[in-house]
Amino acid sequence: MLFRSQLSTRALSSVVPGGSAASSALGYRLLTLSGVQGPDAGFALATAGLVSAVMLNVVLWFGLIASIPGRGVNPLYGTAAILGVVIMGIVGALVFGLMEGQGRAERIIRRLAVKFRFDPERTTAALRQVGGRLEELVADRPLLGRVVVWAALNWLLDAASLWVFLLAFGPSLDPDGLIVAFGLANVFAVVPITPGGLGIIEGIYIPTLVGFGLTRATATLGVISYRLAQYWFPILLGGLMYASLRVGPWSIKRREQLKRLRELVAETEDNPE
């Protein structure tokens, strides 16, 4: 179910402007429909997004540090670094607010809840639970380490897939050039101008890769084929996964209808009659 939910949210984020907000709302809805408690679903989605954003910037900065001594500085580097600092600042403020400034955060959330006609008590209770879960995550170093590793692997494997598509049409690209081009494109794609960064990512990838030594033909063909697999294919697959969650024998509704049957089977261990 989680796999299908993630593909569904990925598809939505690629077809609407500001898709991160819409996909998070859809992910929250699907998780809660599947039986996950609201605060737990919100914590999981928020943590995944925050850690992913931090690791993307870490990957980019490592690429920049490795690239600048041999290749010099590009004006895009500074812009991307500033954008990364802004993102890291927002992440830091959110984490601090949830862990150390819950009193002030609760007052703000309570005012917003009243304004938008939500239950302020339930909203602040959810905020306290999310803050508590975040403190538990920070205290659990092995778990935090796994979260960071998987978030980094998410970006590094995506970059590796880009390298494979580029290699199919021309010579190999140096790792530092690949990481810098990948990081620049994805950091700028955070700005919610087009759905899934459509046009922005391609517009940064191709000239950046050409600047790192690839021919324009190789860069164009590699990026277009990569985006077909990385952007367009998940839209189609995610739509099918969402349909399977809502209708058919593997839908969330059907799963809930079978819940009582599972409980009945479990009860037979204590009450054979």
mmCIF file of C-alpha atoms in Angstrom:
data_model
loop_
_atom_site.group_PDB
_atom_site.id
_atom_site.type_symbol
_atom_site.label_atom_id
_atom_site.label_comp_id
_atom_site.label_asym_id
_atom_site.label_seq_id
_atom_site.Cartn_x
_atom_site.Cartn_y
_atom_site.Cartn_z
ATOM 1 C CA MET A 1 0.000 0.000 0.000
ATOM 2 C CA LEU A 2 2.789 2.404 0.893
ATOM 3 C CA PHE A 3 4.503 1.802 -2.457
ATOM 4 C CA ARG A 4 1.296 2.558 -4.352
ATOM 5 C CA SER A 5 0.648 5.657 -2.227
ATOM 6 C CA GLN A 6 4.119 7.021 -2.911
ATOM 7 C CA LEU A 7 3.752 6.515 -6.661
ATOM 8 C CA SER A 8 0.349 8.212 -6.548
ATOM 9 C CA THR A 9 1.714 11.254 -4.754
ATOM 10 C CA ARG A 10 4.702 11.379 -7.102
ATOM 11 C CA ALA A 11 2.362 11.451 -10.094
ATOM 12 C CA LEU A 12 0.288 14.277 -8.602
ATOM 13 C CA SER A 13 3.356 16.373 -7.774
ATOM 14 C CA SER A 14 4.373 16.151 -11.443
ATOM 15 C CA VAL A 15 1.116 17.414 -12.932
ATOM 16 C CA VAL A 16 0.136 20.424 -10.791
ATOM 17 C CA PRO A 17 2.114 23.624 -9.999
ATOM 18 C CA GLY A 18 3.352 23.625 -6.420
ATOM 19 C CA GLY A 19 2.921 19.874 -6.519
ATOM 20 C CA SER A 20 4.715 19.242 -3.214
ATOM 21 C CA ALA A 21 1.826 20.686 -1.211
ATOM 22 C CA ALA A 22 -0.807 18.817 -3.207
ATOM 23 C CA SER A 23 1.100 15.539 -3.112
ATOM 24 C CA SER A 24 1.634 15.833 0.649
ATOM 25 C CA ALA A 25 -2.097 16.364 1.140
ATOM 26 C CA LEU A 26 -2.861 13.324 -1.021
ATOM 27 C CA GLY A 27 -0.248 11.226 0.793
ATOM 28 C CA TYR A 28 -1.723 12.214 4.144
ATOM 29 C CA ARG A 29 -5.214 11.309 2.952
ATOM 30 C CA LEU A 30 -4.170 7.913 1.631
ATOM 31 C CA LEU A 31 -2.200 7.033 4.763
ATOM 32 C CA THR A 32 -5.007 7.990 7.126
ATOM 33 C CA LEU A 33 -7.539 6.089 5.019
ATOM 34 C CA SER A 34 -5.286 3.067 5.391
ATOM 35 C CA GLY A 35 -5.402 3.238 9.164
ATOM 36 C CA VAL A 36 -2.329 5.346 10.004
ATOM 37 C CA GLN A 37 -2.975 7.899 12.747
ATOM 38 C CA GLY A 38 -3.071 11.488 11.486
ATOM 39 C CA PRO A 39 -0.118 12.802 13.530
ATOM 40 C CA ASP A 40 1.980 9.772 12.576
ATOM 41 C CA ALA A 41 1.173 10.242 8.883
ATOM 42 C CA GLY A 42 1.984 13.945 9.088
ATOM 43 C CA PHE A 43 5.244 13.266 10.914
ATOM 44 C CA ALA A 44 6.348 10.667 8.368
ATOM 45 C CA LEU A 45 5.579 12.889 5.367
ATOM 46 C CA ALA A 46 7.130 15.989 6.922
ATOM 47 C CA THR A 47 10.276 14.151 8.000
ATOM 48 C CA ALA A 48 10.732 12.591 4.564
ATOM 49 C CA GLY A 49 10.392 15.976 2.867
ATOM 50 C CA LEU A 50 12.686 17.855 5.239
ATOM 51 C CA VAL A 51 15.456 15.265 5.290
ATOM 52 C CA SER A 52 15.253 14.874 1.502
ATOM 53 C CA ALA A 53 15.661 18.639 0.997
ATOM 54 C CA VAL A 54 18.644 18.761 3.358
ATOM 55 C CA MET A 55 20.394 15.818 1.696
ATOM 56 C CA LEU A 56 19.886 17.287 -1.792
ATOM 57 C CA ASN A 57 21.749 20.410 -0.714
ATOM 58 C CA VAL A 58 24.456 18.356 0.982
ATOM 59 C CA VAL A 59 24.969 16.372 -2.236
ATOM 60 C CA LEU A 60 25.146 19.610 -4.262
ATOM 61 C CA TRP A 61 27.632 21.240 -1.892
ATOM 62 C CA PHE A 62 29.916 18.217 -2.013
ATOM 63 C CA GLY A 63 29.787 18.397 -5.807
ATOM 64 C CA LEU A 64 30.589 22.120 -5.758
ATOM 65 C CA ILE A 65 33.512 21.647 -3.378
ATOM 66 C CA ALA A 66 34.959 18.954 -5.633
ATOM 67 C CA SER A 67 34.303 20.905 -8.838
ATOM 68 C CA ILE A 68 35.409 24.471 -8.055
ATOM 69 C CA PRO A 69 39.203 23.847 -7.737
ATOM 70 C CA GLY A 70 39.457 22.337 -11.214
ATOM 71 C CA ARG A 71 36.630 24.034 -13.100
ATOM 72 C CA GLY A 72 36.209 27.456 -11.491
ATOM 73 C CA VAL A 73 33.030 29.166 -10.350
ATOM 74 C CA ASN A 74 29.835 29.516 -12.376
ATOM 75 C CA PRO A 75 27.264 32.250 -11.549
ATOM 76 C CA LEU A 76 24.647 29.516 -11.077
ATOM 77 C CA TYR A 77 26.707 28.132 -8.196
ATOM 78 C CA GLY A 78 26.146 31.193 -6.039
ATOM 79 C CA THR A 79 22.430 31.365 -6.780
ATOM 80 C CA ALA A 80 21.969 27.668 -6.002
ATOM 81 C CA ALA A 81 24.031 27.991 -2.813
ATOM 82 C CA ILE A 82 21.874 30.927 -1.629
ATOM 83 C CA LEU A 83 18.696 29.002 -2.434
ATOM 84 C CA GLY A 84 20.105 26.029 -0.548
ATOM 85 C CA VAL A 85 20.877 28.202 2.486
ATOM 86 C CA VAL A 86 17.291 29.501 2.436
ATOM 87 C CA ILE A 87 15.938 25.939 2.290
ATOM 88 C CA MET A 88 18.225 24.827 5.118
ATOM 89 C CA GLY A 89 17.153 27.858 7.158
ATOM 90 C CA ILE A 90 13.480 26.993 6.712
ATOM 91 C CA VAL A 91 14.155 23.389 7.709
ATOM 92 C CA GLY A 92 16.101 24.516 10.760
ATOM 93 C CA ALA A 93 13.339 26.929 11.802
ATOM 94 C CA LEU A 94 10.686 24.210 11.474
ATOM 95 C CA VAL A 95 12.706 21.710 13.493
ATOM 96 C CA PHE A 96 13.500 24.278 16.191
ATOM 97 C CA GLY A 97 9.887 25.388 16.340
ATOM 98 C CA LEU A 98 8.627 21.848 16.765
ATOM 99 C CA MET A 99 11.246 20.786 19.318
ATOM 100 C CA GLU A 100 12.110 23.902 21.338
ATOM 101 C CA GLY A 101 9.481 26.526 20.572
ATOM 102 C CA GLN A 102 6.285 24.519 20.906
ATOM 103 C CA GLY A 103 4.593 27.168 23.025
ATOM 104 C CA ARG A 104 4.896 29.853 20.368
ATOM 105 C CA ALA A 105 4.173 27.361 17.583
ATOM 106 C CA GLU A 106 1.016 26.211 19.361
ATOM 107 C CA ARG A 107 -0.245 29.788 19.683
ATOM 108 C CA ILE A 108 0.288 30.366 15.970
ATOM 109 C CA ILE A 109 -1.334 27.055 15.017
ATOM 110 C CA ARG A 110 -4.259 27.722 17.346
ATOM 111 C CA ARG A 111 -4.928 31.115 15.714
ATOM 112 C CA LEU A 112 -4.706 29.572 12.241
ATOM 113 C CA ALA A 113 -7.018 26.720 13.259
ATOM 114 C CA VAL A 114 -9.653 29.155 14.524
ATOM 115 C CA LYS A 115 -9.361 31.254 11.370
ATOM 116 C CA PHE A 116 -9.817 28.255 9.069
ATOM 117 C CA ARG A 117 -12.474 26.661 11.313
ATOM 118 C CA PHE A 118 -10.503 23.661 12.497
ATOM 119 C CA ASP A 119 -10.644 22.252 16.009
ATOM 120 C CA PRO A 120 -7.795 24.119 17.786
ATOM 121 C CA GLU A 121 -7.461 21.488 20.521
ATOM 122 C CA ARG A 122 -7.016 18.600 18.083
ATOM 123 C CA THR A 123 -4.669 20.694 15.948
ATOM 124 C CA THR A 124 -2.368 21.636 18.830
ATOM 125 C CA ALA A 125 -2.473 18.066 20.163
ATOM 126 C CA ALA A 126 -1.305 16.847 16.765
ATOM 127 C CA LEU A 127 1.475 19.462 16.820
ATOM 128 C CA ARG A 128 2.654 18.274 20.238
ATOM 129 C CA GLN A 129 2.659 14.663 19.064
ATOM 130 C CA VAL A 130 4.679 15.533 15.962
ATOM 131 C CA GLY A 131 7.156 17.468 18.103
ATOM 132 C CA GLY A 132 7.476 14.536 20.482
ATOM 133 C CA ARG A 133 8.061 12.110 17.617
ATOM 134 C CA LEU A 134 10.707 14.429 16.187
ATOM 135 C CA GLU A 135 12.531 14.495 19.530
ATOM 136 C CA GLU A 136 12.419 10.691 19.618
ATOM 137 C CA LEU A 137 13.866 10.534 16.096
ATOM 138 C CA VAL A 138 16.738 12.880 16.961
ATOM 139 C CA ALA A 139 17.480 10.879 20.117
ATOM 140 C CA ASP A 140 17.445 7.557 18.225
ATOM 141 C CA ARG A 141 20.765 7.910 16.391
ATOM 142 C CA PRO A 142 20.637 4.555 14.519
ATOM 143 C CA LEU A 143 17.160 5.341 13.165
ATOM 144 C CA LEU A 144 18.182 8.893 12.257
ATOM 145 C CA GLY A 145 21.223 7.501 10.483
ATOM 146 C CA ARG A 146 19.059 5.174 8.399
ATOM 147 C CA VAL A 147 16.761 8.059 7.462
ATOM 148 C CA VAL A 148 19.733 10.144 6.319
ATOM 149 C CA VAL A 149 21.320 7.270 4.381
ATOM 150 C CA TRP A 150 18.124 6.411 2.516
ATOM 151 C CA ALA A 151 17.472 10.080 1.725
ATOM 152 C CA ALA A 152 21.002 10.428 0.310
ATOM 153 C CA LEU A 153 20.657 7.194 -1.675
ATOM 154 C CA ASN A 154 17.414 8.483 -3.156
ATOM 155 C CA TRP A 155 19.252 11.409 -4.776
ATOM 156 C CA LEU A 156 22.456 9.542 -5.600
ATOM 157 C CA LEU A 157 20.624 6.711 -7.365
ATOM 158 C CA ASP A 158 18.602 9.274 -9.307
ATOM 159 C CA ALA A 159 21.844 10.961 -10.359
ATOM 160 C CA ALA A 160 23.285 7.566 -11.312
ATOM 161 C CA SER A 161 20.302 6.926 -13.583
ATOM 162 C CA LEU A 162 20.970 10.254 -15.321
ATOM 163 C CA TRP A 163 24.597 9.197 -15.821
ATOM 164 C CA VAL A 164 23.467 5.929 -17.436
ATOM 165 C CA PHE A 165 21.183 7.733 -19.893
ATOM 166 C CA LEU A 166 23.944 10.180 -20.809
ATOM 167 C CA LEU A 167 26.426 7.339 -21.246
ATOM 168 C CA ALA A 168 24.055 5.684 -23.733
ATOM 169 C CA PHE A 169 24.525 8.594 -26.162
ATOM 170 C CA GLY A 170 28.113 9.658 -25.666
ATOM 171 C CA PRO A 171 31.262 9.636 -23.530
ATOM 172 C CA SER A 172 31.256 9.299 -19.765
ATOM 173 C CA LEU A 173 30.816 12.398 -17.587
ATOM 174 C CA ASP A 174 33.056 13.100 -14.585
ATOM 175 C CA PRO A 175 31.306 12.476 -11.229
ATOM 176 C CA ASP A 176 31.736 16.065 -10.009
ATOM 177 C CA GLY A 177 30.147 17.467 -13.174
ATOM 178 C CA LEU A 178 27.271 15.018 -12.901
ATOM 179 C CA ILE A 179 26.592 15.863 -9.244
ATOM 180 C CA VAL A 180 26.778 19.621 -9.831
ATOM 181 C CA ALA A 181 24.423 19.499 -12.842
ATOM 182 C CA PHE A 182 22.034 17.189 -10.995
ATOM 183 C CA GLY A 183 22.069 19.288 -7.822
ATOM 184 C CA LEU A 184 21.611 22.605 -9.636
ATOM 185 C CA ALA A 185 18.638 21.342 -11.638
ATOM 186 C CA ASN A 186 16.850 19.833 -8.650
ATOM 187 C CA VAL A 187 17.506 22.745 -6.289
ATOM 188 C CA PHE A 188 16.051 25.205 -8.805
ATOM 189 C CA ALA A 189 13.133 22.824 -9.416
ATOM 190 C CA VAL A 190 12.094 23.423 -5.793
ATOM 191 C CA VAL A 191 10.728 26.820 -6.865
ATOM 192 C CA PRO A 192 7.061 26.007 -7.666
ATOM 193 C CA ILE A 193 6.823 27.609 -11.108
ATOM 194 C CA THR A 194 5.986 24.607 -13.281
ATOM 195 C CA PRO A 195 4.693 21.120 -12.371
ATOM 196 C CA GLY A 196 7.614 18.906 -11.373
ATOM 197 C CA GLY A 197 10.091 21.522 -12.603
ATOM 198 C CA LEU A 198 9.059 20.798 -16.203
ATOM 199 C CA GLY A 199 11.160 22.940 -18.531
ATOM 200 C CA ILE A 200 13.261 24.315 -15.666
ATOM 201 C CA ILE A 201 15.143 21.075 -15.048
ATOM 202 C CA GLU A 202 15.782 20.502 -18.755
ATOM 203 C CA GLY A 203 16.795 24.146 -19.213
ATOM 204 C CA ILE A 204 19.461 23.791 -16.520
ATOM 205 C CA TYR A 205 20.624 20.265 -17.282
ATOM 206 C CA ILE A 206 21.487 20.704 -20.954
ATOM 207 C CA PRO A 207 23.631 23.887 -20.847
ATOM 208 C CA THR A 208 25.297 22.784 -17.591
ATOM 209 C CA LEU A 209 26.219 19.384 -19.023
ATOM 210 C CA VAL A 210 27.508 21.068 -22.196
ATOM 211 C CA GLY A 211 29.624 23.292 -19.965
ATOM 212 C CA PHE A 212 31.112 20.185 -18.372
ATOM 213 C CA GLY A 213 32.267 18.847 -21.731
ATOM 214 C CA LEU A 214 29.398 16.922 -23.304
ATOM 215 C CA THR A 215 28.245 17.754 -26.814
ATOM 216 C CA ARG A 216 24.869 19.456 -27.103
ATOM 217 C CA ALA A 217 23.463 16.451 -28.974
ATOM 218 C CA THR A 218 24.578 14.016 -26.257
ATOM 219 C CA ALA A 219 23.280 16.231 -23.465
ATOM 220 C CA THR A 220 19.940 16.824 -25.181
ATOM 221 C CA LEU A 221 19.279 13.187 -26.056
ATOM 222 C CA GLY A 222 20.427 11.943 -22.651
ATOM 223 C CA VAL A 223 18.349 14.452 -20.688
ATOM 224 C CA ILE A 224 15.204 13.943 -22.783
ATOM 225 C CA SER A 225 15.368 10.146 -22.491
ATOM 226 C CA TYR A 226 16.122 10.417 -18.761
ATOM 227 C CA ARG A 227 13.148 12.726 -18.207
ATOM 228 C CA LEU A 228 10.861 10.367 -20.110
ATOM 229 C CA ALA A 229 11.725 7.671 -17.572
ATOM 230 C CA GLN A 230 12.057 9.905 -14.512
ATOM 231 C CA TYR A 231 9.145 12.335 -15.073
ATOM 232 C CA TRP A 232 6.603 11.033 -17.592
ATOM 233 C CA PHE A 233 6.620 7.300 -16.827
ATOM 234 C CA PRO A 234 5.873 7.759 -13.065
ATOM 235 C CA ILE A 235 2.851 9.913 -13.989
ATOM 236 C CA LEU A 236 1.303 7.046 -15.919
ATOM 237 C CA LEU A 237 2.279 4.420 -13.349
ATOM 238 C CA GLY A 238 1.178 6.607 -10.441
ATOM 239 C CA GLY A 239 -2.236 7.128 -12.020
ATOM 240 C CA LEU A 240 -2.688 3.377 -12.282
ATOM 241 C CA MET A 241 -1.572 2.901 -8.670
ATOM 242 C CA TYR A 242 -4.020 5.536 -7.440
ATOM 243 C CA ALA A 243 -6.834 3.825 -9.317
ATOM 244 C CA SER A 244 -5.900 0.510 -7.667
ATOM 245 C CA LEU A 245 -6.095 2.205 -4.238
ATOM 246 C CA ARG A 246 -9.572 3.573 -4.844
ATOM 247 C CA VAL A 247 -11.348 0.815 -6.807
ATOM 248 C CA GLY A 248 -10.992 -2.898 -7.356
ATOM 249 C CA PRO A 249 -10.010 -5.860 -5.176
ATOM 250 C CA TRP A 250 -6.880 -4.152 -3.775
ATOM 251 C CA SER A 251 -8.530 -0.845 -2.880
ATOM 252 C CA ILE A 252 -8.288 0.772 0.546
ATOM 253 C CA LYS A 253 -12.054 0.401 1.000
ATOM 254 C CA ARG A 254 -11.886 -3.339 0.330
ATOM 255 C CA ARG A 255 -9.002 -3.611 2.806
ATOM 256 C CA GLU A 256 -11.096 -1.990 5.523
ATOM 257 C CA GLN A 257 -14.014 -4.323 4.769
ATOM 258 C CA LEU A 258 -11.691 -7.276 5.446
ATOM 259 C CA LYS A 259 -10.437 -5.861 8.719
ATOM 260 C CA ARG A 260 -13.154 -7.522 10.787
ATOM 261 C CA LEU A 261 -12.371 -10.881 9.167
ATOM 262 C CA ARG A 262 -8.728 -10.570 10.219
ATOM 263 C CA GLU A 263 -9.809 -9.762 13.764
ATOM 264 C CA LEU A 264 -12.091 -12.794 13.776
ATOM 265 C CA VAL A 265 -9.231 -15.072 12.727
ATOM 266 C CA ALA A 266 -7.072 -13.643 15.514
ATOM 267 C CA GLU A 267 -9.850 -14.180 18.069
ATOM 268 C CA THR A 268 -9.967 -17.901 17.305
ATOM 269 C CA GLU A 269 -6.638 -18.331 19.105
ATOM 270 C CA ASP A 270 -8.280 -17.296 22.395
ATOM 271 C CA ASN A 271 -11.783 -18.603 21.712
ATOM 272 C CA PRO A 272 -11.786 -21.696 19.470
ATOM 273 C CA GLU A 273 -15.549 -22.137 19.882
#
